[in-house]
């Protein structure tokens, strides 16, 4: 990420892109057309998950395969309709505003096609932030800047564990023992690597 000296790539959120069209669903046939095409993008991932599970394939690889094969045609249709709405609808209309959002974020919204690791939306990330948002109201203070840093580190570890279906307390207990007992590379003990190693053993 940028703060660590690396780079960040923007990936668009189709949940945000679809929202204006969903709100106009009962009032606009054009909004319905847009929504159906966006839903078809989500169906690709749904089918990929079913196929990967049934055939014991890597879900990321299966998503990439199906997206690469099927998403470009859907995206082309979405773009044609997006441009047509912008050209023909009143500038201040809700439909035109929704279409402009899609056009203005097009590069980010289409970045998922060739990379099955990228989700279609950031709903999962927003759900993970909810406990933190609730916590800010409940905790109110962290006593010091160092306390804030420690809290951020621990919350990051806990959420990373949950993403890997790990018990955070069991994970921390295990890696602390490993760190104390021997000289190990901390990067080999991240929740993602730790979970992958456990899956190999199992």
CSV table of C-alpha atoms in Angstrom, one decimal:
chain,number,residue,atom,x,y,z
A,1,UNK,CA,0.0,0.0,0.0
A,2,UNK,CA,1.1,3.6,-0.5
A,3,UNK,CA,2.0,4.3,3.1
A,4,UNK,CA,4.6,1.5,3.0
A,5,UNK,CA,6.4,2.9,0.0
A,6,UNK,CA,4.5,0.6,-2.4
A,7,UNK,CA,1.9,1.4,-5.0
A,8,UNK,CA,-1.9,1.1,-4.9
A,9,UNK,CA,-4.2,0.3,-7.8
A,10,UNK,CA,-7.7,1.6,-7.8
A,11,UNK,CA,-10.4,-1.1,-8.2
A,12,UNK,CA,-13.9,0.1,-8.7
A,13,UNK,CA,-17.0,-1.0,-6.8
A,14,UNK,CA,-19.9,-2.3,-8.8
A,15,UNK,CA,-22.2,-2.1,-5.8
A,16,UNK,CA,-21.8,1.7,-5.8
A,17,UNK,CA,-22.1,1.7,-9.6
A,18,UNK,CA,-25.4,-0.2,-9.6
A,19,UNK,CA,-27.1,1.7,-6.7
A,20,UNK,CA,-28.5,4.6,-8.8
A,21,UNK,CA,-30.0,2.1,-11.3
A,22,UNK,CA,-31.5,0.0,-8.6
A,23,UNK,CA,-33.1,3.0,-7.1
A,24,UNK,CA,-34.7,3.8,-10.5
A,25,UNK,CA,-35.7,0.2,-11.2
A,26,UNK,CA,-39.4,0.7,-11.1
A,27,UNK,CA,-39.4,4.0,-13.0
A,28,UNK,CA,-36.9,3.5,-15.8
A,29,UNK,CA,-36.6,0.7,-18.4
A,30,UNK,CA,-33.1,1.9,-19.2
A,31,UNK,CA,-32.1,1.6,-15.5
A,32,UNK,CA,-33.5,-2.0,-15.5
A,33,UNK,CA,-31.4,-2.8,-18.6
A,34,UNK,CA,-28.3,-1.5,-16.9
A,35,UNK,CA,-29.1,-3.4,-13.7
A,36,UNK,CA,-29.6,-6.7,-15.5
A,37,UNK,CA,-26.2,-6.4,-17.2
A,38,UNK,CA,-24.5,-5.6,-13.9
A,39,UNK,CA,-26.2,-8.6,-12.3
A,40,UNK,CA,-24.9,-10.7,-15.1
A,41,UNK,CA,-21.3,-9.8,-14.0
A,42,UNK,CA,-22.1,-11.0,-10.5
A,43,UNK,CA,-23.5,-14.3,-12.0
A,44,UNK,CA,-20.1,-15.0,-13.6
A,45,UNK,CA,-18.5,-15.0,-10.1
A,46,UNK,CA,-21.4,-17.1,-8.7
A,47,UNK,CA,-21.0,-19.7,-11.4
A,48,UNK,CA,-17.2,-19.7,-11.0
A,49,UNK,CA,-17.6,-20.4,-7.3
A,50,UNK,CA,-19.9,-23.4,-8.0
A,51,UNK,CA,-17.6,-24.8,-10.7
A,52,UNK,CA,-14.5,-24.4,-8.5
A,53,UNK,CA,-16.2,-26.2,-5.6
A,54,UNK,CA,-17.6,-29.0,-7.7
A,55,UNK,CA,-14.4,-29.7,-9.7
A,56,UNK,CA,-12.0,-28.9,-6.8
A,57,UNK,CA,-10.4,-26.0,-8.7
A,58,UNK,CA,-8.8,-22.9,-7.4
A,59,UNK,CA,-11.6,-20.3,-7.1
A,60,UNK,CA,-9.4,-17.4,-8.1
A,61,UNK,CA,-8.2,-19.2,-11.2
A,62,UNK,CA,-11.8,-20.2,-12.1
A,63,UNK,CA,-13.0,-16.6,-11.6
A,64,UNK,CA,-10.2,-15.3,-13.8
A,65,UNK,CA,-11.1,-17.9,-16.5
A,66,UNK,CA,-14.8,-17.2,-16.6
A,67,UNK,CA,-14.4,-13.4,-16.3
A,68,UNK,CA,-11.9,-13.3,-19.1
A,69,UNK,CA,-14.3,-15.3,-21.3
A,70,UNK,CA,-17.6,-13.7,-20.5
A,71,UNK,CA,-17.2,-10.2,-18.9
A,72,UNK,CA,-15.8,-8.2,-21.9
A,73,UNK,CA,-19.0,-8.6,-23.9
A,74,UNK,CA,-21.2,-7.6,-20.9
A,75,UNK,CA,-18.9,-4.6,-20.2
A,76,UNK,CA,-19.1,-3.5,-23.8
A,77,UNK,CA,-22.9,-3.6,-23.6
A,78,UNK,CA,-22.8,-1.6,-20.4
A,79,UNK,CA,-20.5,1.0,-21.9
A,80,UNK,CA,-22.7,1.4,-25.0
A,81,UNK,CA,-25.8,2.0,-22.8
A,82,UNK,CA,-23.9,4.3,-20.5
A,83,UNK,CA,-22.7,6.5,-23.3
A,84,UNK,CA,-26.2,6.5,-24.8
A,85,UNK,CA,-27.8,7.6,-21.5
A,86,UNK,CA,-25.3,10.4,-21.1
A,87,UNK,CA,-26.0,11.6,-24.6
A,88,UNK,CA,-29.8,11.5,-24.4
A,89,UNK,CA,-30.9,12.1,-20.9
A,90,UNK,CA,-31.2,15.5,-19.2
A,91,UNK,CA,-27.9,16.3,-17.5
A,92,UNK,CA,-29.3,16.6,-14.0
A,93,UNK,CA,-31.4,13.5,-14.2
A,94,UNK,CA,-30.7,10.7,-11.7
A,95,UNK,CA,-30.2,8.3,-14.6
A,96,UNK,CA,-27.6,10.5,-16.2
A,97,UNK,CA,-25.8,11.0,-12.9
A,98,UNK,CA,-25.6,7.2,-12.4
A,99,UNK,CA,-24.3,6.8,-16.0
A,100,UNK,CA,-21.6,9.5,-15.4
A,101,UNK,CA,-20.4,7.7,-12.3
A,102,UNK,CA,-19.9,4.5,-14.4
A,103,UNK,CA,-18.1,6.4,-17.2
A,104,UNK,CA,-15.9,8.4,-14.8
A,105,UNK,CA,-14.8,5.2,-13.0
A,106,UNK,CA,-14.7,3.0,-16.0
A,107,UNK,CA,-11.0,2.0,-15.8
A,108,UNK,CA,-11.3,1.1,-12.1
A,109,UNK,CA,-14.6,-0.7,-12.7
A,110,UNK,CA,-13.2,-2.9,-15.4
A,111,UNK,CA,-9.9,-3.8,-13.7
A,112,UNK,CA,-11.4,-7.0,-12.2
A,113,UNK,CA,-11.7,-8.8,-15.5
A,114,UNK,CA,-8.2,-10.4,-15.7
A,115,UNK,CA,-7.6,-10.8,-12.0
A,116,UNK,CA,-9.8,-13.3,-10.0
A,117,UNK,CA,-8.4,-12.0,-6.8
A,118,UNK,CA,-10.2,-8.7,-7.2
A,119,UNK,CA,-13.8,-8.6,-5.9
A,120,UNK,CA,-16.5,-6.9,-7.9
A,121,UNK,CA,-17.3,-4.6,-5.0
A,122,UNK,CA,-16.0,-3.5,-1.6
A,123,UNK,CA,-19.0,-4.7,0.4
A,124,UNK,CA,-16.9,-7.2,2.3
A,125,UNK,CA,-14.3,-4.6,3.2
A,126,UNK,CA,-17.0,-2.2,4.4
A,127,UNK,CA,-18.5,-4.9,6.6
A,128,UNK,CA,-15.1,-5.5,8.1
A,129,UNK,CA,-14.8,-1.8,8.9
A,130,UNK,CA,-18.1,-1.7,10.7
A,131,UNK,CA,-16.8,-3.1,14.1
A,132,UNK,CA,-14.1,-0.4,14.0
A,133,UNK,CA,-16.7,2.4,13.3
A,134,UNK,CA,-18.9,1.1,16.2
A,135,UNK,CA,-15.8,0.7,18.4
A,136,UNK,CA,-14.8,4.4,17.8
A,137,UNK,CA,-18.0,5.4,19.4
A,138,UNK,CA,-17.8,3.0,22.3
A,139,UNK,CA,-14.1,3.4,23.1
A,140,UNK,CA,-13.9,7.1,22.4
A,141,UNK,CA,-10.2,7.3,23.4
A,142,UNK,CA,-7.1,5.1,22.9
A,143,UNK,CA,-5.1,7.1,25.5
A,144,UNK,CA,-2.1,8.0,23.3
A,145,UNK,CA,-0.8,7.9,19.7
A,146,UNK,CA,1.1,4.7,20.6
A,147,UNK,CA,-2.1,3.2,21.9
A,148,UNK,CA,-3.8,4.1,18.6
A,149,UNK,CA,-1.0,2.4,16.7
A,150,UNK,CA,-1.3,-0.7,18.8
A,151,UNK,CA,-5.0,-0.8,18.4
A,152,UNK,CA,-4.8,-0.4,14.6
A,153,UNK,CA,-2.2,-3.2,14.4
A,154,UNK,CA,-4.3,-5.6,16.5
A,155,UNK,CA,-7.5,-4.8,14.7
A,156,UNK,CA,-5.7,-5.4,11.4
A,157,UNK,CA,-4.4,-8.8,12.6
A,158,UNK,CA,-7.9,-9.8,13.9
A,159,UNK,CA,-9.6,-8.9,10.7
A,160,UNK,CA,-6.9,-10.7,8.6
A,161,UNK,CA,-7.4,-13.8,10.7
A,162,UNK,CA,-11.2,-13.7,10.1
A,163,UNK,CA,-10.6,-13.5,6.4
A,164,UNK,CA,-8.6,-16.7,6.7
A,165,UNK,CA,-11.1,-18.4,9.0
A,166,UNK,CA,-8.6,-18.4,11.8
A,167,UNK,CA,-9.3,-18.0,15.5
A,168,UNK,CA,-7.3,-14.8,16.3
A,169,UNK,CA,-6.4,-15.8,19.8
A,170,UNK,CA,-5.2,-19.2,18.8
A,171,UNK,CA,-3.3,-17.7,15.9
A,172,UNK,CA,-1.6,-15.1,18.1
A,173,UNK,CA,-0.7,-17.7,20.8
A,174,UNK,CA,0.9,-20.0,18.2
A,175,UNK,CA,2.9,-17.3,16.4
A,176,UNK,CA,4.1,-15.7,19.6
A,177,UNK,CA,5.5,-19.1,20.7
A,178,UNK,CA,7.2,-19.4,17.3
A,179,UNK,CA,8.7,-15.9,17.5
A,180,UNK,CA,10.0,-16.5,21.0
A,181,UNK,CA,11.4,-20.0,20.3
A,182,UNK,CA,13.3,-19.4,17.1
A,183,UNK,CA,14.6,-16.8,14.6
A,184,UNK,CA,11.8,-16.7,12.0
A,185,UNK,CA,10.9,-14.2,9.2
A,186,UNK,CA,7.8,-12.4,10.5
A,187,UNK,CA,6.4,-12.3,6.9
A,188,UNK,CA,6.2,-16.1,7.1
A,189,UNK,CA,3.8,-15.8,9.9
A,190,UNK,CA,1.1,-13.5,8.5
A,191,UNK,CA,-2.4,-14.8,8.7
A,192,UNK,CA,-2.6,-15.6,5.0
A,193,UNK,CA,0.7,-17.5,4.9
A,194,UNK,CA,0.0,-19.2,8.2
A,195,UNK,CA,-3.4,-20.4,7.0
A,196,UNK,CA,-2.0,-21.6,3.7
A,197,UNK,CA,0.7,-23.6,5.5
A,198,UNK,CA,-2.0,-25.2,7.7
A,199,UNK,CA,-4.1,-26.1,4.7
A,200,UNK,CA,-1.1,-27.9,3.2
A,201,UNK,CA,-0.5,-29.9,6.4
A,202,UNK,CA,-4.2,-30.8,6.6
